[in-house]
Short mmCIF file of C-alpha atoms and ligand atoms in Angstrom, two decimals:
data_model
loop_
_atom_site.label_atom_id
_atom_site.label_comp_id
_atom_site.label_asym_id
_atom_site.label_seq_id
_atom_site.Cartn_x
_atom_site.Cartn_y
_atom_site.Cartn_z
CA UNK A 89 155.69 95.43 125.53
CA UNK A 90 159.01 95.13 127.73
CA UNK A 91 158.96 98.46 130.35
CA UNK A 92 162.24 99.18 129.71
CA UNK A 93 160.63 99.55 125.24
CA UNK A 94 157.57 101.91 128.16
CA UNK A 95 160.23 103.83 129.92
CA UNK A 96 162.65 105.10 126.69
CA UNK A 97 159.30 105.71 124.54
CA UNK A 98 157.97 108.87 127.17
CA UNK A 99 161.64 109.51 127.91
CA UNK A 100 161.89 110.31 123.78
CA UNK A 101 159.03 112.42 123.48
CA UNK A 102 156.38 110.06 122.23
CA UNK A 103 153.17 109.31 122.60
CA UNK A 104 151.94 105.74 124.33
CA UNK A 105 149.09 103.79 122.70
CA UNK A 106 146.30 102.70 125.04
CA UNK A 107 147.29 99.18 124.76
CA UNK A 108 150.93 100.16 126.77
CA UNK A 109 149.17 103.00 129.44
CA UNK A 110 146.53 99.50 130.48
CA UNK A 111 149.29 97.41 130.24
CA UNK A 112 151.75 99.44 132.48
CA UNK A 113 148.26 99.30 135.35
CA UNK A 114 147.20 95.98 135.12
CA UNK A 115 150.64 94.62 135.63
CA UNK A 116 152.01 97.37 138.64
CA UNK A 117 148.28 96.90 140.90
CA UNK A 118 149.70 92.80 140.13
CA UNK A 119 153.29 93.93 140.61
CA UNK A 120 154.87 92.26 137.81
CA UNK A 121 156.53 95.49 137.10
CA UNK A 122 158.55 96.57 139.60
CA UNK A 123 158.95 99.87 141.57
CA UNK A 124 162.55 101.65 139.64
CA UNK A 125 161.14 101.07 136.14
CA UNK A 126 157.96 102.81 137.85
CA UNK A 127 159.42 105.46 138.54
CA UNK A 128 161.36 105.53 136.16
CA UNK A 129 158.47 105.90 134.07
CA UNK A 130 156.72 108.42 136.43
CA UNK A 131 159.25 110.90 135.99
CA UNK A 132 159.34 109.96 131.94
CA UNK A 133 156.19 111.67 132.42
CA UNK A 134 157.11 114.57 134.88
CA UNK A 135 159.60 115.96 132.33
CA UNK A 136 157.61 114.96 129.34
CA UNK A 137 153.61 115.08 129.68
CA UNK A 138 150.99 113.47 128.65
CA UNK A 139 148.15 114.05 125.65
CA UNK A 140 144.55 114.12 126.83
CA UNK A 141 144.47 110.83 124.95
CA UNK A 142 147.12 109.24 127.13
CA UNK A 143 145.73 110.85 130.22
CA UNK A 144 142.21 109.72 130.09
CA UNK A 145 144.02 106.80 129.47
CA UNK A 146 145.67 106.10 132.11
CA UNK A 147 142.55 107.82 133.65
CA UNK A 148 140.09 104.46 133.55
CA UNK A 149 143.27 102.50 133.62
CA UNK A 150 143.99 103.56 136.93
CA UNK A 151 140.34 103.82 138.35
CA UNK A 152 139.11 99.33 135.73
CA UNK A 153 141.49 98.90 138.51
CA UNK A 154 139.78 98.65 141.47
CA UNK A 155 136.64 98.29 142.61
CA UNK A 156 133.61 100.34 140.92
CA UNK A 157 130.80 101.86 141.78
CA UNK A 158 127.64 100.77 140.56
CA UNK A 159 125.12 103.44 141.53
CA UNK A 160 123.03 102.89 137.84
CA UNK A 161 120.59 102.50 140.50
CA UNK A 162 119.50 104.97 141.54
CA UNK A 163 118.03 107.50 139.39
CA UNK A 164 119.04 110.92 137.82
CA UNK A 165 121.80 112.36 137.17
CA UNK A 166 124.17 111.35 140.13
CA UNK A 167 126.70 114.83 140.45
CA UNK A 168 129.59 114.23 142.80
CA UNK A 169 131.94 117.28 143.90
CA UNK A 170 135.66 117.69 144.88
CA UNK A 171 137.53 119.91 146.42
CA UNK A 172 141.55 118.91 145.77
CA UNK A 173 141.50 120.17 149.27
CA UNK A 174 142.59 122.83 151.88
CA UNK A 175 142.10 124.53 155.66
CA UNK A 176 138.46 124.76 156.53
CA UNK A 177 136.85 123.62 153.52
CA UNK A 178 133.48 122.06 154.26
CA UNK A 179 131.96 123.05 151.11
CA UNK A 180 130.74 119.23 150.74
CA UNK A 181 127.78 119.92 154.08
CA UNK A 182 126.80 122.91 152.63
CA UNK A 183 126.58 122.28 148.89
CA UNK A 184 125.15 118.12 149.18
CA UNK A 185 121.64 119.03 151.35
CA UNK A 186 120.76 122.23 148.92
CA UNK A 187 121.70 119.43 146.04
CA UNK A 188 119.83 117.07 148.15
CA UNK A 189 116.23 119.54 148.42
CA UNK A 190 115.95 120.42 144.89
CA UNK A 191 116.23 116.15 143.79
CA UNK A 192 120.29 115.91 142.82
CA UNK A 193 120.47 112.52 144.77
CA UNK A 194 124.22 113.07 146.52
CA UNK A 195 125.87 109.13 146.35
CA UNK A 196 129.40 109.70 147.84
CA UNK A 197 132.22 108.39 148.78
CA UNK A 198 135.12 110.26 150.58
CA UNK A 199 138.29 108.84 153.69
CA UNK A 200 139.33 109.70 156.33
CA UNK A 201 142.44 112.98 156.54
CA UNK A 202 146.01 112.80 157.38
CA UNK A 203 147.77 116.03 158.15
CA UNK A 204 145.83 119.04 158.78
CA UNK A 205 142.24 119.18 159.88
CA UNK A 206 140.52 115.81 159.47
CA UNK A 207 138.64 114.14 156.74
CA UNK A 208 135.27 114.34 155.66
CA UNK A 209 134.23 111.14 157.77
CA UNK A 210 136.72 111.77 160.65
CA UNK A 211 134.50 115.60 160.26
CA UNK A 212 131.06 113.51 160.04
CA UNK A 213 131.97 111.62 163.14
CA UNK A 214 131.81 114.28 165.63
CA UNK A 215 128.57 113.69 165.72
CA UNK A 216 128.12 110.83 168.06
CA UNK A 217 127.30 107.36 165.89
CA UNK A 218 127.71 108.88 162.75
CA UNK A 219 127.60 105.33 160.37
CA UNK A 220 129.97 105.63 156.88
CA UNK A 221 129.86 101.49 157.15
CA UNK A 222 127.52 101.34 154.33
CA UNK A 223 127.07 98.67 152.21
CA UNK A 224 126.44 99.20 148.52
CA UNK A 225 122.87 98.11 149.13
CA UNK A 226 122.63 99.89 152.20
CA UNK A 227 123.40 102.98 149.88
CA UNK A 228 122.22 102.71 147.09
CA UNK A 229 118.43 102.75 149.13
CA UNK A 230 119.51 105.33 150.92
CA UNK A 231 121.08 108.01 148.26
CA UNK A 232 117.20 106.83 145.85
CA UNK A 233 114.53 107.78 150.16
CA UNK A 234 116.34 110.49 151.04
CA UNK A 235 119.39 111.94 148.10
CA UNK A 236 122.19 111.76 150.85
CA UNK A 237 124.17 109.48 151.74
CA UNK A 238 127.96 109.63 152.15
CA UNK A 239 129.77 106.58 153.18
CA UNK A 240 133.62 106.04 153.53
CA UNK A 241 135.31 104.43 150.58
CA UNK A 242 136.07 100.95 150.09
CA UNK A 243 139.65 98.96 151.09
CA UNK A 244 140.09 98.34 147.08
CA UNK A 245 139.43 101.74 144.96
CA UNK A 246 142.06 102.51 142.80
CA UNK A 247 144.61 100.23 144.36
CA UNK A 248 146.39 101.30 140.81
CA UNK A 249 146.38 105.19 142.32
CA UNK A 250 146.90 103.78 145.74
CA UNK A 251 151.05 102.21 144.55
CA UNK A 252 151.52 104.86 142.11
CA UNK A 253 151.16 107.82 144.40
CA UNK A 254 152.98 106.18 147.27
CA UNK A 255 155.91 105.72 144.62
CA UNK A 256 155.40 108.90 143.64
CA UNK A 257 155.77 110.68 146.87
CA UNK A 258 158.84 109.23 147.28
CA UNK A 259 160.20 110.05 144.16
CA UNK A 260 160.00 113.81 144.11
CA UNK A 261 156.88 113.16 140.71
CA UNK A 262 153.86 114.65 142.93
CA UNK A 263 154.03 116.79 141.21
CA UNK A 264 153.71 116.06 137.50
CA UNK A 265 150.35 116.90 135.86
CA UNK A 266 148.96 114.43 133.81
CA UNK A 267 149.59 112.36 137.00
CA UNK A 268 147.94 114.98 139.77
CA UNK A 269 144.93 115.36 137.49
CA UNK A 270 144.99 111.16 136.48
CA UNK A 271 144.79 110.38 139.89
CA UNK A 272 142.50 112.81 141.22
CA UNK A 273 140.55 111.94 138.68
CA UNK A 274 140.53 107.79 138.15
CA UNK A 275 138.83 108.36 141.71
CA UNK A 276 135.94 110.61 140.87
CA UNK A 277 135.17 108.11 137.78
CA UNK A 278 135.73 105.08 140.17
CA UNK A 279 133.23 106.44 142.65
CA UNK A 280 130.61 105.60 139.40
CA UNK A 281 128.96 109.97 139.23
CA UNK A 282 127.31 111.14 135.54
CA UNK A 283 128.92 114.51 136.74
CA UNK A 284 132.08 115.85 138.35
CA UNK A 285 132.41 118.91 139.36
CA UNK A 286 135.89 120.17 140.01
CA UNK A 287 136.40 122.91 143.09
CA UNK A 288 140.76 123.45 142.14
CA UNK A 289 141.98 125.17 145.17
CA UNK A 290 144.83 127.77 145.25
CA UNK A 291 146.90 130.35 147.14
CA UNK A 292 150.07 129.57 149.78
CA UNK A 293 147.30 126.92 151.45
CA UNK A 294 147.02 125.00 147.82
CA UNK A 295 148.83 122.23 146.65
CA UNK A 296 148.69 124.38 143.93
CA UNK A 297 150.22 128.34 144.43
CA UNK A 298 149.33 129.84 141.32
CA UNK A 299 147.23 131.24 138.78
CA UNK A 300 148.45 129.18 136.03
CA UNK A 301 148.87 126.20 137.62
CA UNK A 302 145.56 125.37 139.26
CA UNK A 303 144.54 126.44 135.25
CA UNK A 304 145.89 123.99 134.07
CA UNK A 305 144.94 121.04 136.50
CA UNK A 306 141.66 121.73 136.64
CA UNK A 307 142.09 122.51 132.60
CA UNK A 308 144.17 118.75 132.44
CA UNK A 309 141.34 117.20 134.44
CA UNK A 310 137.97 118.62 132.86
CA UNK A 311 139.53 116.80 129.92
CA UNK A 312 139.84 113.96 131.10
CA UNK A 313 136.61 113.69 132.61
CA UNK A 314 134.55 114.84 129.39
CA UNK A 315 137.44 112.29 127.63
CA UNK A 316 135.33 110.02 130.02
CA UNK A 317 132.05 110.90 129.13
CA UNK A 318 131.37 112.33 132.45
CA UNK A 319 130.80 115.93 132.26
CA UNK A 320 132.80 118.05 133.95
CA UNK A 321 133.48 121.70 135.41
CA UNK A 322 135.79 123.20 137.89
CA UNK A 323 136.21 126.41 139.64
CA UNK A 324 139.44 127.87 141.01
CA UNK A 325 138.56 129.45 144.35
CA UNK A 326 141.28 130.53 146.69
CA UNK A 327 143.10 129.58 149.60
CA UNK A 328 145.64 132.27 150.65
CA UNK A 329 143.09 131.93 154.03
CA UNK A 330 141.94 129.46 155.65
CA UNK A 331 137.93 129.09 154.30
CA UNK A 332 135.44 130.46 157.21
CA UNK A 333 135.99 130.30 159.95
CA UNK A 334 136.21 127.37 161.67
CA UNK A 335 139.37 124.35 161.47
CA UNK A 336 138.62 121.57 163.47
CA UNK A 337 136.39 119.53 162.78
CA UNK A 338 133.50 119.92 164.72
CA UNK A 339 133.94 123.75 165.44
CA UNK A 340 133.21 122.88 161.07
CA UNK A 341 130.26 121.07 161.69
CA UNK A 342 128.95 124.02 164.02
CA UNK A 343 130.02 126.72 161.01
CA UNK A 344 128.49 124.18 158.25
CA UNK A 345 124.77 124.12 160.86
CA UNK A 346 125.15 127.95 160.70
CA UNK A 347 124.84 128.46 156.99
CA UNK A 348 122.37 126.29 156.44
CA UNK A 349 120.08 128.42 158.87
CA UNK A 350 121.03 131.56 156.66
CA UNK A 351 124.30 132.48 158.45
CA UNK A 352 127.75 131.86 158.25
CA UNK A 353 130.50 133.67 157.65
CA UNK A 354 130.16 134.91 153.74
CA UNK A 355 133.76 133.06 152.26
CA UNK A 356 132.06 129.97 152.89
CA UNK A 357 128.28 130.68 152.19
CA UNK A 358 129.62 131.84 148.33
CA UNK A 359 131.27 128.93 147.34
CA UNK A 360 129.07 126.61 148.61
CA UNK A 361 126.56 128.60 146.75
CA UNK A 362 128.29 128.31 143.03
CA UNK A 363 129.38 125.23 144.14
CA UNK A 364 126.33 124.32 143.82
CA UNK A 365 124.74 125.66 141.18
CA UNK A 366 127.44 124.25 138.98
CA UNK A 367 125.85 120.65 140.16
CA UNK A 368 122.33 121.95 139.93
CA UNK A 369 123.09 123.28 136.56
CA UNK A 370 124.78 119.38 135.68
CA UNK A 371 121.59 117.32 137.70
CA UNK A 372 119.17 119.05 135.38
CA UNK A 373 117.70 121.20 138.04
CA UNK A 374 118.90 124.86 137.00
CA UNK A 375 119.86 125.87 133.25
CA UNK A 376 121.85 127.90 134.73
CA UNK A 377 125.20 128.97 136.79
CA UNK A 378 122.65 132.39 138.04
CA UNK A 379 119.27 130.29 138.60
CA UNK A 380 121.36 127.38 140.31
CA UNK A 381 122.26 130.54 143.00
CA UNK A 382 119.15 131.55 142.80
CA UNK A 383 117.70 127.69 144.09
CA UNK A 384 120.37 127.56 146.26
CA UNK A 385 120.19 130.63 148.53
CA UNK A 386 116.12 129.54 148.34
CA UNK A 387 116.88 126.74 149.42
CA UNK A 388 118.58 127.42 151.94
CA UNK A 389 116.68 130.64 153.34
CA UNK A 390 113.51 127.92 154.01
CA UNK A 391 114.41 125.59 155.41
CA UNK A 392 114.61 122.36 153.00
CA UNK A 393 118.64 122.06 152.67
CA UNK A 394 119.05 121.93 156.63
CA UNK A 395 115.95 119.83 156.82
CA UNK A 396 117.08 117.38 154.64
CA UNK A 397 120.83 116.93 156.51
CA UNK A 398 119.02 117.00 160.13
CA UNK A 399 117.53 113.48 158.08
CA UNK A 400 120.70 112.49 156.54
CA UNK A 401 122.88 112.33 160.48
CA UNK A 402 119.24 110.43 161.63
CA UNK A 403 119.96 107.70 158.37
CA UNK A 404 123.13 107.52 159.45
CA UNK A 405 122.84 106.75 162.71
CA UNK A 406 122.85 110.13 164.90
CA UNK A 407 121.18 112.49 166.52
CA UNK A 408 119.22 114.35 164.36
CA UNK A 409 118.13 116.61 167.44
CA UNK A 410 122.14 118.09 167.02
CA UNK A 411 121.37 120.43 163.84
CA UNK A 412 119.12 122.60 166.91
CA UNK A 413 121.35 122.51 169.56
CA UNK A 414 125.92 122.01 167.72
CA UNK A 415 126.25 123.41 171.30
CA UNK A 416 125.81 119.99 172.50
CA UNK A 417 128.39 118.89 170.61
CA UNK A 418 131.51 118.26 171.44
CA UNK A 419 133.01 121.43 172.90
CA UNK A 420 136.19 121.53 173.86
CA UNK A 421 137.57 121.81 177.99
CA UNK A 422 139.48 125.10 177.24
CA UNK A 423 138.96 128.76 175.16
CA UNK A 424 142.39 130.70 175.15
CA UNK A 425 142.57 133.86 172.73
CA UNK A 426 146.25 134.69 170.73
CA UNK A 427 145.45 138.74 170.88
CA UNK A 428 147.99 140.55 168.02
CA UNK A 429 151.15 142.65 169.30
CA UNK A 430 150.30 145.39 167.66
CA UNK A 431 147.28 147.63 165.45
CA UNK A 432 147.26 147.27 161.79
CA UNK A 433 145.32 145.84 158.79
CA UNK A 434 145.74 141.91 158.75
CA UNK A 435 146.85 141.15 155.54
CA UNK A 436 147.62 137.46 155.25
CA UNK A 437 146.57 133.77 157.08
CA UNK A 438 148.99 130.93 156.02
CA UNK A 439 146.61 128.68 156.08
CA UNK A 440 148.91 125.93 156.72
CA UNK A 441 150.22 126.88 159.84
CA UNK A 442 146.83 127.02 161.42
CA UNK A 443 145.60 124.15 159.90
CA UNK A 444 149.20 122.39 161.07
CA UNK A 445 148.03 124.68 164.16
CA UNK A 446 144.65 122.61 165.26
CA UNK A 447 146.00 119.63 164.20
CA UNK A 448 148.35 119.53 166.84
CA UNK A 449 145.73 120.54 169.63
CA UNK A 450 144.77 117.76 168.27
CA UNK A 451 141.98 118.58 164.78
CA UNK A 452 143.89 116.28 162.60
CA UNK A 453 145.71 112.91 162.64
CA UNK A 454 149.95 112.57 162.00
CA UNK A 455 150.38 109.13 161.25
CA UNK A 456 146.81 106.77 160.41
CA UNK A 457 146.71 105.25 163.53
CA UNK A 458 146.38 108.61 165.75
CA UNK A 459 143.12 109.07 167.41
CA UNK A 460 140.88 112.76 166.77
CA UNK A 461 140.42 114.71 168.95
CA UNK A 462 136.35 115.55 167.34
CA UNK A 463 136.58 118.90 169.96
CA UNK A 464 139.61 120.92 169.15
CA UNK A 465 140.58 122.84 166.91
CA UNK A 466 141.17 127.20 166.49
CA UNK A 467 138.28 129.58 165.80
CA UNK A 468 139.66 133.22 163.06
CA UNK A 469 138.20 135.95 165.01
CA UNK A 470 140.37 138.59 162.36
CA UNK A 471 140.54 137.12 158.20
CA UNK A 472 142.93 139.09 156.03
CA UNK A 473 141.11 142.64 155.10
CA UNK A 474 140.40 143.19 158.38
CA UNK A 475 141.90 145.77 160.76
CA UNK A 476 142.71 145.33 164.11
CA UNK A 477 143.75 147.24 167.48
CA UNK A 478 146.22 145.45 169.83
CA UNK A 479 145.39 143.56 171.76
CA UNK A 480 142.39 141.79 170.33
CA UNK A 481 141.54 138.51 169.12
CA UNK A 482 143.41 137.13 166.08
CA UNK A 483 142.22 133.74 166.93
CA UNK A 484 139.97 131.80 169.69
CA UNK A 485 141.97 128.24 170.43
CA UNK A 486 139.12 125.37 171.66
CA UNK A 487 142.06 122.99 173.53
CA UNK A 488 141.80 119.54 175.67
CA UNK A 489 145.16 120.05 176.66
CA UNK A 490 146.56 122.93 179.26
CA UNK A 491 149.91 124.35 177.81
CA UNK A 492 149.25 125.77 174.44
CA UNK A 493 152.75 127.87 174.29
CA UNK A 494 154.16 126.46 171.10
CA UNK A 495 149.80 126.31 169.41
CA UNK A 496 149.91 130.40 169.51
CA UNK A 497 153.88 130.52 168.82
CA UNK A 498 152.43 128.93 165.52
CA UNK A 499 149.50 131.38 164.72
CA UNK A 500 151.67 134.35 166.11
CA UNK A 501 154.36 133.67 163.07
CA UNK A 502 151.15 133.01 160.52
CA UNK A 503 149.03 136.05 160.98
CA UNK A 504 150.51 139.61 158.87
CA UNK A 505 149.71 143.46 160.20
CA UNK A 506 150.63 145.85 158.08
CA UNK A 507 149.45 149.33 157.57
CA UNK A 508 147.61 149.39 154.55
CA UNK A 509 144.70 147.34 154.26
CA UNK A 510 145.72 144.82 150.99
CA UNK A 511 144.50 145.07 148.25
CA UNK A 512 140.76 142.37 147.64
CA UNK A 513 141.62 138.80 146.85
CA UNK A 514 138.79 137.04 144.64
CA UNK A 515 137.41 134.45 146.61
CA UNK A 516 136.81 132.13 143.24
CA UNK A 517 139.35 132.93 140.12
CA UNK A 518 137.55 131.83 137.15
CA UNK A 519 135.90 128.56 135.96
CA UNK A 520 135.86 126.23 133.02
CA UNK A 521 132.44 125.25 132.02
N1 URA B 1043 145.99 114.05 145.18
C1 URA B 1043 145.85 113.34 144.73
O1 URA B 1043 144.28 112.26 145.16
N2 URA B 1043 147.15 112.90 144.00
C2 URA B 1043 146.76 113.42 143.65
O2 URA B 1043 148.24 113.26 142.72
C3 URA B 1043 147.24 114.76 143.91
C4 URA B 1043 146.50 114.98 145.44
#
């Protein structure tokens, strides 16, 4: 196969053979195809799309391009969850101990974050000495014994996707649906679970801004998962404002503890319970999603989920008593109130700007080399639909710096206040099961 012929074939809207897609992934990973040809190929896919079979083949080939986790030594159905990303999203830490408490093994690989706030691993490192570098045997043993472990991703997971994603980023081909879907799903497939729950975010703070696009992405990923024998379901959830009240690593961890203790904000609790319910169904512990929700709520109320979380923190090297004394987890030196200058209803909160504000305080990284300040971040005191009077707090900044004028300005920009109470947006738009 000559790469130029493959590019022409896709450019002209023809279907690619499995062997052609596999050869592209193999040769591109091995640097036998130059970036200019891979760019043209990605652009042809951008315009012509890929059918279900092509997308599944691309996903499988990218998953096989590097290390693949073999979780067969873990008993039971391994169910993973993936979120397409959003501000204040800490559902992983809530739903994992819930489903683990029900006996569904959680063997999760996660990464660090770039941008807004830290990633899963960064948030966990708010617990001092928390270890995420686990070798495969230790990881599997922890999951078999305690049903839950989270480890950092190996450097060689889906190298084909790493290379292609970096190329798409600079060739205006990120937003090609089959390429996004196969990029996300290849990492999930390589991570070895039997079933996958996808949380596809929609709204101003999400990768997909509108519902039709989010639905298309969700459906494409569900089709790929099912085609590759991983039972996959998708929930499309709102990311038009941050999720929960806390944005920033230790702040988010404290909110997780609140929810696992039976409190916490309604949105983050409801979404976590719903996602957990789908995982419980896929893991064979609930007949249907309603029964899954009831079980998830029971596991929170009777403290079993919190017990699993405490044990998980201890197993991976940190101090479990912090779960009962979250005030001892990293605290910033200052708190700064940002108050509203006008009365009315909160009609919008731009999640991306709240994320940027947290990042400016030090909660996120601008470059891979930056270090994170776990203690800092943004605490939202008013969410969309809330009534505020002049001088009421919109947010509290948790800062380790004296100068926060620019951050305060960004917060003011991110909030819209209006005279009319806005219509309520659903937290979950639709589900694909
Ligand atoms: N996230 C991914 O992992 N890949 C994409 O292509 C887009 C978002």
